[in-house]
Structures are given as C-alpha cells and as structure tokens.
mmCIF file of C-alpha atoms and ligand atoms in Angstrom:
data_model
loop_
_atom_site.group_PDB
_atom_site.id
_atom_site.type_symbol
_atom_site.label_atom_id
_atom_site.label_comp_id
_atom_site.label_asym_id
_atom_site.label_seq_id
_atom_site.Cartn_x
_atom_site.Cartn_y
_atom_site.Cartn_z
ATOM 1 C CA MET A 1 3.241 -44.888 8.132
ATOM 2 C CA LYS A 2 0.387 -43.432 6.112
ATOM 3 C CA ARG A 3 -1.164 -42.122 9.311
ATOM 4 C CA LYS A 4 2.009 -40.286 10.237
ATOM 5 C CA ASN A 5 2.327 -38.714 6.799
ATOM 6 C CA HIS A 6 -1.259 -37.578 6.783
ATOM 7 C CA ASN A 7 -0.963 -36.090 10.224
ATOM 8 C CA ASP A 8 2.314 -34.398 9.352
ATOM 9 C CA ASP A 9 0.601 -32.901 6.331
ATOM 10 C CA ILE A 10 -2.203 -31.561 8.470
ATOM 11 C CA ASN A 11 0.222 -30.140 11.005
ATOM 12 C CA ARG A 12 2.325 -28.527 8.279
ATOM 13 C CA ARG A 13 -0.748 -27.064 6.599
ATOM 14 C CA ARG A 14 -2.068 -25.833 9.953
ATOM 15 C CA PHE A 15 1.307 -24.281 10.780
ATOM 16 C CA LEU A 16 1.297 -22.365 7.505
ATOM 17 C CA GLN A 17 -2.357 -21.426 7.923
ATOM 18 C CA ILE A 18 -1.867 -20.224 11.497
ATOM 19 C CA GLY A 19 1.123 -18.129 10.375
ATOM 20 C CA ALA A 20 -0.967 -16.607 7.599
ATOM 21 C CA THR A 21 -3.843 -15.931 9.971
ATOM 22 C CA PHE A 22 -1.750 -14.095 12.490
ATOM 23 C CA ALA A 23 -0.053 -12.100 9.764
ATOM 24 C CA ALA A 24 -3.430 -11.162 8.302
ATOM 25 C CA SER A 25 -5.603 -10.534 11.352
ATOM 26 C CA ALA A 26 -4.167 -8.009 13.729
ATOM 27 C CA ILE A 27 -7.601 -7.500 15.314
ATOM 28 C CA PHE A 28 -7.275 -10.711 17.316
ATOM 29 C CA LEU A 29 -5.081 -10.989 20.359
ATOM 30 C CA PRO A 30 -1.635 -12.503 19.809
ATOM 31 C CA LEU A 31 -0.895 -15.626 21.876
ATOM 32 C CA SER A 32 1.348 -13.683 24.222
ATOM 33 C CA ALA A 33 -1.633 -11.542 25.242
ATOM 34 C CA ASN A 34 -3.130 -14.552 26.971
ATOM 35 C CA LYS A 35 -1.313 -14.250 30.288
ATOM 36 C CA GLY A 36 -3.087 -17.135 32.001
ATOM 37 C CA PHE A 37 -2.573 -19.660 29.247
ATOM 38 C CA GLY A 38 0.938 -20.658 30.308
ATOM 39 C CA ALA A 39 -0.334 -21.592 33.753
ATOM 40 C CA LEU A 40 -2.315 -24.567 32.464
ATOM 41 C CA PRO A 41 -0.706 -27.917 31.732
ATOM 42 C CA SER A 42 -0.767 -28.750 28.029
ATOM 43 C CA TYR A 43 -2.657 -31.744 26.771
ATOM 44 C CA GLN A 44 -0.052 -34.521 26.530
ATOM 45 C CA ALA A 45 -0.749 -36.832 23.633
ATOM 46 C CA ASP A 46 0.394 -40.289 24.688
ATOM 47 C CA ASN A 47 -1.294 -42.705 22.349
ATOM 48 C CA SER A 48 -2.053 -43.467 18.751
ATOM 49 C CA ILE A 49 -4.768 -40.880 18.136
ATOM 50 C CA PRO A 50 -3.343 -38.170 15.876
ATOM 51 C CA SER A 51 -3.727 -34.602 17.044
ATOM 52 C CA LEU A 52 -3.864 -31.196 15.409
ATOM 53 C CA LYS A 53 -3.121 -27.674 16.531
ATOM 54 C CA LEU A 54 -5.920 -25.194 17.067
ATOM 55 C CA ASN A 55 -5.494 -21.566 15.953
ATOM 56 C CA ASN A 56 -4.173 -20.605 19.413
ATOM 57 C CA GLY A 57 -1.449 -23.246 19.171
ATOM 58 C CA ILE A 58 -2.882 -25.862 21.534
ATOM 59 C CA GLU A 59 -2.966 -29.527 20.616
ATOM 60 C CA MET A 60 -6.231 -31.455 20.308
ATOM 61 C CA PRO A 61 -6.942 -35.126 19.472
ATOM 62 C CA MET A 62 -8.617 -35.646 16.096
ATOM 63 C CA LEU A 63 -10.983 -38.300 17.425
ATOM 64 C CA GLY A 64 -12.926 -38.176 20.667
ATOM 65 C CA PHE A 65 -15.849 -39.586 22.598
ATOM 66 C CA GLY A 66 -19.348 -38.064 22.618
ATOM 67 C CA THR A 67 -21.615 -38.353 25.652
ATOM 68 C CA ASN A 68 -25.004 -36.951 24.622
ATOM 69 C CA THR A 69 -27.857 -39.140 26.017
ATOM 70 C CA LEU A 70 -25.456 -41.065 28.292
ATOM 71 C CA ASN A 71 -26.451 -40.603 31.886
ATOM 72 C CA GLY A 72 -26.128 -42.003 35.402
ATOM 73 C CA PRO A 73 -24.052 -45.146 36.014
ATOM 74 C CA THR A 74 -24.105 -45.969 32.271
ATOM 75 C CA CYS A 75 -22.389 -42.672 31.551
ATOM 76 C CA VAL A 76 -19.795 -43.288 34.290
ATOM 77 C CA ARG A 77 -19.049 -46.748 32.880
ATOM 78 C CA CYS A 78 -18.924 -45.538 29.247
ATOM 79 C CA VAL A 79 -16.559 -42.627 29.961
ATOM 80 C CA SER A 80 -14.304 -44.823 32.057
ATOM 81 C CA ASP A 81 -14.353 -47.558 29.355
ATOM 82 C CA ALA A 82 -13.687 -45.010 26.608
ATOM 83 C CA ILE A 83 -10.625 -43.680 28.422
ATOM 84 C CA SER A 84 -9.411 -47.204 29.177
ATOM 85 C CA VAL A 85 -9.471 -48.139 25.469
ATOM 86 C CA GLY A 86 -7.628 -44.968 24.439
ATOM 87 C CA TYR A 87 -9.977 -41.977 24.040
ATOM 88 C CA ARG A 88 -8.555 -38.747 25.412
ATOM 89 C CA LEU A 89 -11.009 -36.161 24.071
ATOM 90 C CA ILE A 90 -14.312 -36.287 25.976
ATOM 91 C CA ASP A 91 -17.236 -34.134 24.831
ATOM 92 C CA THR A 92 -20.030 -33.129 27.201
ATOM 93 C CA ALA A 93 -22.367 -30.156 27.700
ATOM 94 C CA ASN A 94 -24.358 -28.572 30.488
ATOM 95 C CA ILE A 95 -27.619 -29.424 28.686
ATOM 96 C CA TYR A 96 -26.760 -33.166 28.588
ATOM 97 C CA GLY A 97 -27.247 -33.167 32.372
ATOM 98 C CA ASN A 98 -24.363 -35.615 32.725
ATOM 99 C CA GLU A 99 -21.326 -33.537 33.705
ATOM 100 C CA GLU A 100 -21.195 -35.155 37.198
ATOM 101 C CA PHE A 101 -21.253 -38.611 35.637
ATOM 102 C CA VAL A 102 -18.655 -37.697 33.026
ATOM 103 C CA GLY A 103 -16.523 -36.361 35.890
ATOM 104 C CA GLU A 104 -16.998 -39.579 37.851
ATOM 105 C CA GLY A 105 -16.029 -41.650 34.792
ATOM 106 C CA ILE A 106 -12.866 -39.582 34.424
ATOM 107 C CA LYS A 107 -12.078 -40.070 38.114
ATOM 108 C CA GLN A 108 -12.646 -43.825 37.901
ATOM 109 C CA SER A 109 -10.370 -44.095 34.853
ATOM 110 C CA GLY A 110 -7.470 -43.051 37.067
ATOM 111 C CA ILE A 111 -5.871 -41.104 34.208
ATOM 112 C CA LYS A 112 -3.921 -37.898 34.846
ATOM 113 C CA ARG A 113 -5.861 -34.738 34.006
ATOM 114 C CA GLU A 114 -3.226 -33.441 31.563
ATOM 115 C CA LYS A 115 -3.617 -36.570 29.430
ATOM 116 C CA LEU A 116 -7.212 -35.604 28.703
ATOM 117 C CA PHE A 117 -8.851 -32.995 26.524
ATOM 118 C CA ILE A 118 -12.241 -32.112 28.033
ATOM 119 C CA THR A 119 -14.899 -30.089 26.230
ATOM 120 C CA SER A 120 -18.090 -28.695 27.703
ATOM 121 C CA LYS A 121 -20.681 -26.270 26.374
ATOM 122 C CA LEU A 122 -22.605 -23.293 27.670
ATOM 123 C CA TRP A 123 -26.368 -23.710 27.330
ATOM 124 C CA VAL A 124 -28.715 -20.979 26.028
ATOM 125 C CA ASP A 125 -30.367 -20.389 29.439
ATOM 126 C CA ASP A 126 -27.004 -19.190 30.790
ATOM 127 C CA TYR A 127 -26.130 -16.740 28.018
ATOM 128 C CA GLY A 128 -24.959 -13.257 28.977
ATOM 129 C CA TYR A 129 -21.788 -12.012 30.675
ATOM 130 C CA GLU A 130 -22.508 -12.751 34.360
ATOM 131 C CA SER A 131 -24.478 -15.959 33.824
ATOM 132 C CA THR A 132 -21.729 -17.380 31.633
ATOM 133 C CA LYS A 133 -19.148 -16.987 34.375
ATOM 134 C CA LYS A 134 -21.431 -18.723 36.870
ATOM 135 C CA ALA A 135 -22.355 -21.517 34.452
ATOM 136 C CA PHE A 136 -18.696 -22.133 33.688
ATOM 137 C CA GLU A 137 -17.880 -22.566 37.405
ATOM 138 C CA THR A 138 -20.878 -24.893 37.793
ATOM 139 C CA SER A 139 -19.655 -27.059 34.909
ATOM 140 C CA LEU A 140 -16.151 -27.234 36.387
ATOM 141 C CA ASN A 141 -17.542 -28.201 39.798
ATOM 142 C CA LYS A 142 -19.802 -30.869 38.349
ATOM 143 C CA LEU A 143 -16.948 -32.307 36.309
ATOM 144 C CA GLY A 144 -14.643 -32.123 39.354
ATOM 145 C CA ILE A 145 -11.817 -30.509 37.387
ATOM 146 C CA GLU A 146 -9.801 -27.274 37.611
ATOM 147 C CA TYR A 147 -9.958 -26.149 33.987
ATOM 148 C CA LEU A 148 -11.571 -26.987 30.656
ATOM 149 C CA ASP A 149 -9.603 -27.650 27.508
ATOM 150 C CA LEU A 150 -12.404 -26.314 25.341
ATOM 151 C CA TYR A 151 -15.574 -24.394 26.184
ATOM 152 C CA LEU A 152 -18.182 -23.811 23.489
ATOM 153 C CA ILE A 153 -21.236 -21.597 23.067
ATOM 154 C CA HIS A 154 -23.771 -24.344 22.322
ATOM 155 C CA ARG A 155 -26.136 -22.484 19.985
ATOM 156 C CA PRO A 156 -26.140 -19.108 18.219
ATOM 157 C CA ARG A 157 -29.032 -17.497 20.083
ATOM 158 C CA GLY A 158 -29.524 -14.694 22.611
ATOM 159 C CA ASP A 159 -26.678 -12.711 24.170
ATOM 160 C CA VAL A 160 -23.867 -14.588 22.463
ATOM 161 C CA LYS A 161 -21.579 -11.549 22.557
ATOM 162 C CA GLY A 162 -21.979 -11.075 26.329
ATOM 163 C CA SER A 163 -21.116 -14.754 26.785
ATOM 164 C CA TRP A 164 -18.148 -14.495 24.458
ATOM 165 C CA LYS A 165 -16.735 -11.547 26.427
ATOM 166 C CA ALA A 166 -16.964 -13.638 29.622
ATOM 167 C CA MET A 167 -15.336 -16.599 27.876
ATOM 168 C CA GLU A 168 -12.517 -14.403 26.562
ATOM 169 C CA GLU A 169 -11.834 -13.298 30.140
ATOM 170 C CA LEU A 170 -11.930 -16.869 31.483
ATOM 171 C CA TYR A 171 -9.514 -17.832 28.719
ATOM 172 C CA LYS A 172 -7.161 -14.963 29.534
ATOM 173 C CA GLU A 173 -7.327 -15.900 33.220
ATOM 174 C CA GLY A 174 -6.107 -19.373 32.258
ATOM 175 C CA LYS A 175 -9.260 -21.291 33.164
ATOM 176 C CA ILE A 176 -9.958 -22.550 29.645
ATOM 177 C CA ARG A 177 -7.339 -23.595 27.109
ATOM 178 C CA ALA A 178 -9.453 -22.778 24.035
ATOM 179 C CA ILE A 179 -12.850 -21.205 23.396
ATOM 180 C CA GLY A 180 -15.196 -21.844 20.520
ATOM 181 C CA VAL A 181 -18.749 -22.227 19.304
ATOM 182 C CA SER A 182 -21.214 -24.835 18.140
ATOM 183 C CA ASN A 183 -23.938 -24.785 15.499
ATOM 184 C CA PHE A 184 -22.800 -21.443 14.059
ATOM 185 C CA GLU A 185 -23.354 -20.668 10.371
ATOM 186 C CA PRO A 186 -20.569 -18.662 8.661
ATOM 187 C CA GLU A 187 -22.652 -15.428 8.850
ATOM 188 C CA GLN A 188 -23.129 -15.935 12.593
ATOM 189 C CA LEU A 189 -19.375 -16.363 12.971
ATOM 190 C CA ASP A 190 -18.856 -13.131 11.011
ATOM 191 C CA ASP A 191 -21.151 -11.334 13.410
ATOM 192 C CA LEU A 192 -19.424 -12.734 16.508
ATOM 193 C CA MET A 193 -15.955 -11.993 15.158
ATOM 194 C CA ALA A 194 -16.892 -8.402 14.318
ATOM 195 C CA ASP A 195 -16.697 -7.605 18.067
ATOM 196 C CA ALA A 196 -14.497 -10.419 19.368
ATOM 197 C CA LYS A 197 -10.973 -9.950 20.659
ATOM 198 C CA ILE A 198 -10.253 -13.660 20.433
ATOM 199 C CA LYS A 199 -11.233 -15.654 17.394
ATOM 200 C CA PRO A 200 -13.132 -18.921 18.072
ATOM 201 C CA ALA A 201 -10.773 -21.896 17.915
ATOM 202 C CA LEU A 202 -13.426 -24.356 16.760
ATOM 203 C CA ASN A 203 -17.006 -24.744 15.527
ATOM 204 C CA GLN A 204 -18.787 -28.007 16.399
ATOM 205 C CA ILE A 205 -21.552 -28.672 13.858
ATOM 206 C CA GLU A 206 -23.695 -31.540 12.639
ATOM 207 C CA THR A 207 -21.581 -33.316 10.037
ATOM 208 C CA HIS A 208 -21.894 -36.785 8.546
ATOM 209 C CA VAL A 209 -22.064 -38.398 5.129
ATOM 210 C CA PHE A 210 -25.680 -37.263 4.647
ATOM 211 C CA PHE A 211 -24.966 -33.665 5.682
ATOM 212 C CA GLN A 212 -21.452 -32.815 4.602
ATOM 213 C CA GLN A 213 -21.601 -29.065 5.285
ATOM 214 C CA HIS A 214 -19.550 -27.921 2.276
ATOM 215 C CA ASN A 215 -20.355 -24.272 2.868
ATOM 216 C CA SER A 216 -19.179 -24.283 6.497
ATOM 217 C CA TYR A 217 -16.241 -26.511 5.588
ATOM 218 C CA LYS A 218 -14.916 -23.894 3.154
ATOM 219 C CA ALA A 219 -15.655 -20.934 5.438
ATOM 220 C CA LEU A 220 -14.024 -22.542 8.488
ATOM 221 C CA LYS A 221 -10.903 -23.366 6.503
ATOM 222 C CA LYS A 222 -10.730 -19.754 5.337
ATOM 223 C CA TYR A 223 -11.157 -18.472 8.916
ATOM 224 C CA GLU A 224 -8.654 -20.989 10.377
ATOM 225 C CA ILE A 225 -11.359 -22.259 12.721
ATOM 226 C CA GLN A 226 -11.277 -26.008 13.311
ATOM 227 C CA MET A 227 -14.370 -27.939 12.252
ATOM 228 C CA GLU A 228 -15.657 -30.652 14.591
ATOM 229 C CA ALA A 229 -18.408 -33.111 13.629
ATOM 230 C CA TRP A 230 -21.248 -33.812 16.012
ATOM 231 C CA SER A 231 -23.285 -36.935 15.283
ATOM 232 C CA PRO A 232 -20.566 -38.248 12.956
ATOM 233 C CA PHE A 233 -22.838 -41.305 12.361
ATOM 234 C CA ALA A 234 -26.002 -39.172 12.103
ATOM 235 C CA ALA A 235 -26.843 -40.961 15.391
ATOM 236 C CA GLY A 236 -27.690 -44.006 13.243
ATOM 237 C CA ARG A 237 -30.413 -42.172 11.259
ATOM 238 C CA ASN A 238 -31.246 -42.593 7.573
ATOM 239 C CA GLY A 239 -30.032 -46.202 7.661
ATOM 240 C CA ILE A 240 -26.371 -45.235 7.903
ATOM 241 C CA PHE A 241 -25.301 -48.542 9.465
ATOM 242 C CA THR A 242 -26.932 -50.565 6.657
ATOM 243 C CA ASN A 243 -25.963 -48.289 3.775
ATOM 244 C CA GLN A 244 -24.809 -50.573 0.958
ATOM 245 C CA ILE A 245 -22.443 -48.036 -0.621
ATOM 246 C CA LEU A 246 -20.577 -47.540 2.657
ATOM 247 C CA ALA A 247 -20.589 -51.299 3.321
ATOM 248 C CA ASP A 248 -19.076 -51.996 -0.135
ATOM 249 C CA ILE A 249 -16.346 -49.420 0.437
ATOM 250 C CA GLY A 250 -15.628 -50.927 3.872
ATOM 251 C CA LYS A 251 -15.267 -54.425 2.420
ATOM 252 C CA LYS A 252 -12.326 -53.302 0.264
ATOM 253 C CA TYR A 253 -10.361 -52.334 3.379
ATOM 254 C CA ASN A 254 -11.818 -54.948 5.730
ATOM 255 C CA LYS A 255 -13.439 -52.136 7.735
ATOM 256 C CA SER A 256 -16.956 -51.524 9.058
ATOM 257 C CA ILE A 257 -19.342 -48.765 7.986
ATOM 258 C CA ALA A 258 -18.582 -46.921 11.238
ATOM 259 C CA GLN A 259 -14.853 -47.052 10.482
ATOM 260 C CA VAL A 260 -15.371 -45.828 6.907
ATOM 261 C CA CYS A 261 -17.409 -42.880 8.220
ATOM 262 C CA LEU A 262 -14.813 -41.919 10.818
ATOM 263 C CA ARG A 263 -11.938 -42.297 8.374
ATOM 264 C CA TRP A 264 -13.819 -40.032 5.943
ATOM 265 C CA HIS A 265 -14.072 -37.329 8.649
ATOM 266 C CA TYR A 266 -10.390 -37.732 9.483
ATOM 267 C CA GLN A 267 -9.291 -37.438 5.860
ATOM 268 C CA ARG A 268 -11.276 -34.206 5.579
ATOM 269 C CA GLY A 269 -9.329 -32.875 8.593
ATOM 270 C CA ILE A 270 -12.445 -32.815 10.801
ATOM 271 C CA VAL A 271 -12.431 -33.820 14.478
ATOM 272 C CA ALA A 272 -15.164 -36.412 15.165
ATOM 273 C CA ILE A 273 -16.716 -37.355 18.516
ATOM 274 C CA PRO A 274 -18.665 -40.618 18.060
ATOM 275 C CA ARG A 275 -20.708 -41.908 20.989
ATOM 276 C CA SER A 276 -21.073 -45.539 21.922
ATOM 277 C CA SER A 277 -22.359 -47.421 24.929
ATOM 278 C CA GLN A 278 -20.533 -50.600 23.874
ATOM 279 C CA LYS A 279 -16.865 -51.158 24.560
ATOM 280 C CA ALA A 280 -16.472 -53.237 21.374
ATOM 281 C CA HIS A 281 -17.795 -50.306 19.308
ATOM 282 C CA MET A 282 -15.528 -47.883 21.164
ATOM 283 C CA ILE A 283 -12.520 -50.014 20.206
ATOM 284 C CA GLU A 284 -13.731 -50.438 16.617
ATOM 285 C CA ASN A 285 -14.200 -46.686 16.248
ATOM 286 C CA LEU A 286 -10.585 -46.017 17.233
ATOM 287 C CA ASP A 287 -9.240 -48.467 14.663
ATOM 288 C CA ILE A 288 -9.237 -46.125 11.670
ATOM 289 C CA PHE A 289 -5.626 -45.052 11.383
ATOM 290 C CA ASP A 290 -4.203 -48.000 9.453
ATOM 291 C CA PHE A 291 -5.948 -47.477 6.112
ATOM 292 C CA GLU A 292 -6.666 -44.675 3.692
ATOM 293 C CA LEU A 293 -9.805 -44.192 1.616
ATOM 294 C CA SER A 294 -8.886 -43.731 -2.044
ATOM 295 C CA LYS A 295 -9.790 -40.543 -3.918
ATOM 296 C CA THR A 296 -12.447 -42.525 -5.770
ATOM 297 C CA ASP A 297 -14.010 -43.724 -2.509
ATOM 298 C CA MET A 298 -13.922 -40.179 -1.101
ATOM 299 C CA LYS A 299 -15.756 -39.012 -4.249
ATOM 300 C CA THR A 300 -18.315 -41.816 -3.930
ATOM 301 C CA ILE A 301 -18.989 -40.820 -0.314
ATOM 302 C CA ALA A 302 -19.267 -37.157 -1.380
ATOM 303 C CA LYS A 303 -22.253 -38.205 -3.520
ATOM 304 C CA LEU A 304 -24.157 -39.445 -0.437
ATOM 305 C CA ASP A 305 -24.637 -35.827 0.676
ATOM 306 C CA LEU A 306 -28.307 -34.884 1.023
ATOM 307 C CA ASN A 307 -27.291 -31.408 2.209
ATOM 308 C CA ILE A 308 -29.961 -31.429 4.878
ATOM 309 C CA THR A 309 -30.008 -31.922 8.634
ATOM 310 C CA GLN A 310 -31.016 -35.323 9.975
ATOM 311 C CA PHE A 311 -32.222 -33.609 13.178
ATOM 312 C CA PRO A 312 -35.021 -31.269 12.041
ATOM 313 C CA GLU A 313 -36.497 -31.349 15.552
ATOM 314 C CA TRP A 314 -33.492 -29.339 16.797
ATOM 315 C CA GLU A 315 -33.817 -26.565 14.172
HETATM 316 N N1 NAP B 401 -23.111 -29.495 19.691
HETATM 317 C C1 NAP B 401 -24.274 -30.074 19.484
HETATM 318 O O1 NAP B 401 -25.309 -29.408 19.277
HETATM 319 C C2 NAP B 401 -24.348 -31.573 19.495
HETATM 320 C C3 NAP B 401 -25.521 -32.212 19.055
HETATM 321 C C4 NAP B 401 -25.531 -33.610 19.050
HETATM 322 C C5 NAP B 401 -24.420 -34.336 19.460
HETATM 323 N N2 NAP B 401 -23.302 -33.669 19.914
HETATM 324 C C6 NAP B 401 -22.093 -34.427 20.370
HETATM 325 O O2 NAP B 401 -21.741 -35.373 19.347
HETATM 326 C C7 NAP B 401 -21.668 -36.668 19.926
HETATM 327 C C8 NAP B 401 -21.957 -37.770 18.922
HETATM 328 O O3 NAP B 401 -23.235 -37.625 18.345
HETATM 329 P P1 NAP B 401 -24.495 -38.562 18.731
HETATM 330 O O4 NAP B 401 -24.331 -38.986 20.120
HETATM 331 O O5 NAP B 401 -25.717 -37.807 18.364
HETATM 332 O O6 NAP B 401 -24.441 -39.790 17.751
HETATM 333 P P2 NAP B 401 -23.375 -40.577 16.835
HETATM 334 O O7 NAP B 401 -22.046 -40.616 17.477
HETATM 335 O O8 NAP B 401 -23.490 -40.035 15.444
HETATM 336 O O9 NAP B 401 -24.026 -42.031 16.828
HETATM 337 C C9 NAP B 401 -24.229 -42.762 18.011
HETATM 338 C C10 NAP B 401 -24.916 -44.062 17.646
HETATM 339 O O10 NAP B 401 -24.030 -44.865 16.834
HETATM 340 C C11 NAP B 401 -23.956 -46.171 17.384
HETATM 341 N N3 NAP B 401 -22.607 -46.696 17.147
HETATM 342 C C12 NAP B 401 -21.440 -46.191 17.620
HETATM 343 N N4 NAP B 401 -20.397 -46.902 17.146
HETATM 344 C C13 NAP B 401 -20.906 -47.876 16.366
HETATM 345 C C14 NAP B 401 -20.337 -48.920 15.634
HETATM 346 N N5 NAP B 401 -19.006 -49.096 15.568
HETATM 347 N N6 NAP B 401 -21.165 -49.756 14.946
HETATM 348 C C15 NAP B 401 -22.526 -49.589 14.986
HETATM 349 N N7 NAP B 401 -23.124 -48.611 15.684
HETATM 350 C C16 NAP B 401 -22.319 -47.752 16.375
HETATM 351 C C17 NAP B 401 -24.256 -46.034 18.838
HETATM 352 O O11 NAP B 401 -24.812 -47.243 19.328
HETATM 353 P P3 NAP B 401 -24.069 -48.109 20.479
HETATM 354 O O12 NAP B 401 -24.209 -47.340 21.749
HETATM 355 O O13 NAP B 401 -24.851 -49.374 20.456
HETATM 356 O O14 NAP B 401 -22.648 -48.296 20.060
HETATM 357 C C18 NAP B 401 -25.278 -44.912 18.850
HETATM 358 O O15 NAP B 401 -26.573 -45.415 18.650
HETATM 359 C C19 NAP B 401 -22.700 -36.584 21.062
HETATM 360 O O16 NAP B 401 -22.633 -37.685 21.933
HETATM 361 C C20 NAP B 401 -22.340 -35.240 21.634
HETATM 362 O O17 NAP B 401 -21.187 -35.317 22.445
HETATM 363 C C21 NAP B 401 -23.258 -32.311 19.918
#
C-alpha cells in the first residue's frame, strides 16, 4: 500500500512538473513534434517494480540491472537471470564490450521486447554527428534489437553537441524512445541545452550514500531531468556492505544493507541500476518495496555523505 502511495505521489509530482516545464520552456520540441515516437511500442510495465514518467512522457522502471564488468557467458546468464526474477530495465554501454552478451541474455530470457526498457551509451571515441549514427546502429546490431528505450552520451567530452544533434534525429525518426546523458555536471547540461532542440530526459551519475550529489539532485529536479544512480552500492567500496550505521537501520526493518541503500535511492526519486552476478542478490535487491525508511533514518543516511567520488581513477 505504501509503495503505491509513494509511486502515485511521484507520478503526480512528475505530472505537475512536466506540465510546468512545457509551459515554461518553449525552446524544446513539444511531444507532437516527435513524429517517429508513436511508431515504437511503449514499455509495458507488468510487474511489481514501480515506474515513473520521463519528461517526454515515456514510462521507465525505477529499479534496473547494471551490467558493467559482466562479460561473456557470465553476462548472458546474469541478464537472463535478472529478467527471470523480474528486472525489466537493463543498463549497458558500448564501452562495457558486452552488448552482444546482454543481447543474448535478453534473447534467452524469452521475454517480449516491449516488456523491457533497454539503455545503452555512446562512448567518447564515437562522438560527433556521423560517428554517433554509426555507433548507434552498431549497438542495436550487437544487442539484436530494433530500437533502444534510452540512449545516453556516456561522458561530457569532445563533440557532445554533434552527437546530440544525431541523437535528436534518431529520436525523431523513432529509433530511440528517450535520449539523455551521463556524468554531466549542471553547468555541462546548461551548455548542452543552450543549443539543444530536445532536452535530455535523464542524467546517469555516480550516486550512493557516500556521494549523494546534492548539487546535481537539486539542479536535475529544477530542469525536470530524471536522475539515475550508477554504482548505487559504490561497487562495494568504502566498506559499504559492512557499514554499521546502515546495518543498524536495516535491522529495524529486517532488511539488508543493500536493501536499505536501494530503498534510500527510491525514496529520493532516483532510478538505481545495481549489478549482481548472484541470483540471490538480484532477488534481494528487488525486495525493497514493502517498507519505508523513516525521516530520521533518511537523515541519518544523509550524514554518511562524504561528497566525493569513490572512483577517482575515472575522473
Ligand atoms: N554511466 C557510467 O559512467 C557508469 C559507471 C559505472 C557504472 N555504471 C552502471 O551502473 C551499474 C551499477 O554499478 P556498479 O556495477 O559499478 O556497482 P554496484 O551496483 O554499485 O555494486 C556492485 C557490487 O555489489 C555487489 N552486490 C550486489 N547486490 C548485493 C547484495 N544484495 N549484497 C551484497 N553485495 C551485493 C555485487 O556483488 P555480487 O556480484 O557478488 O552480487 C558487486 O560486487 C553498472 O553495472 C553500470 O550498468 C555506469
């Protein structure tokens, strides 16, 4: 019951926000300008994972499955397992070198394409107008699918604007249901949006209890751009899975540290894409919709913020 109320709240808020955005920002294309969009089947939510609406009106699950570092037969098995236990949002990227294996896992799951929400990302080497179009087709071919639900510019470097123009066209042609970015700071979004015809639907950034991204959180809310957390467990760094504060909070609800972390993301309205190679963990990570962290617990978790990346090697 609580889950439904929370989700309804998010949807209501989003509805009001989207209305306000379209009233306020005439520079971006209205939905009707996207001629190709109607040609694609919509994502059909069919299970217990709540969804939200992106700023172009399409529905997206609030919890998904990450695939970075999964490769070969392990990746095939993990993606197929993840879908079998209920995940519908699958996150991959050209640079992970696993799109074929993700595609094979999807195929082996036997699920209908329209039940899934598939994200991939354009890598830096392919930035620029022409290269983006080619890279997009390569990703589709590797994944063995006809369209992407979400395509992201992986990092804010190089000819981002040339890539964005190509992505806007692919979107208008109906080959992608939503376009967005990853690892963009608010100022980099400002710069992109200064010339964009279509506003990014989403920004995927490092977010976890040790790096809570308050600045981006506020800016993305203001822009009506959905925030998505990569490494929602900080990939296990900084002792997250043995953190006593998170363990004590979990005990109150009979939940694990992983579940507390994912519930915290969900209550902030952030989409999270945890990765796991173990089916038991995949199941555990989905089981977060039957409890609610109290305001006090949310405040306690807020104090864990170190406001610094846990992945300095990627800076
Ligand atoms: N856009 C970007 O630049 C970017 C960068 C990094 C990541 N990403 C995306 O974000 C996804 C998630 O991030 P991530 O892969 O870095 O790491 P993560 O999801 O933060 O953490 C993964 C680690 O947590 C462990 N784990 C998962 N569930 C657990 C549970 N219930 N209990 C204990 N341990 C658990 C996994 O081990 P087991 O396998 O043993 O379960 C694995 O070692 C990536 O896979 C990728 O799709 C995007």
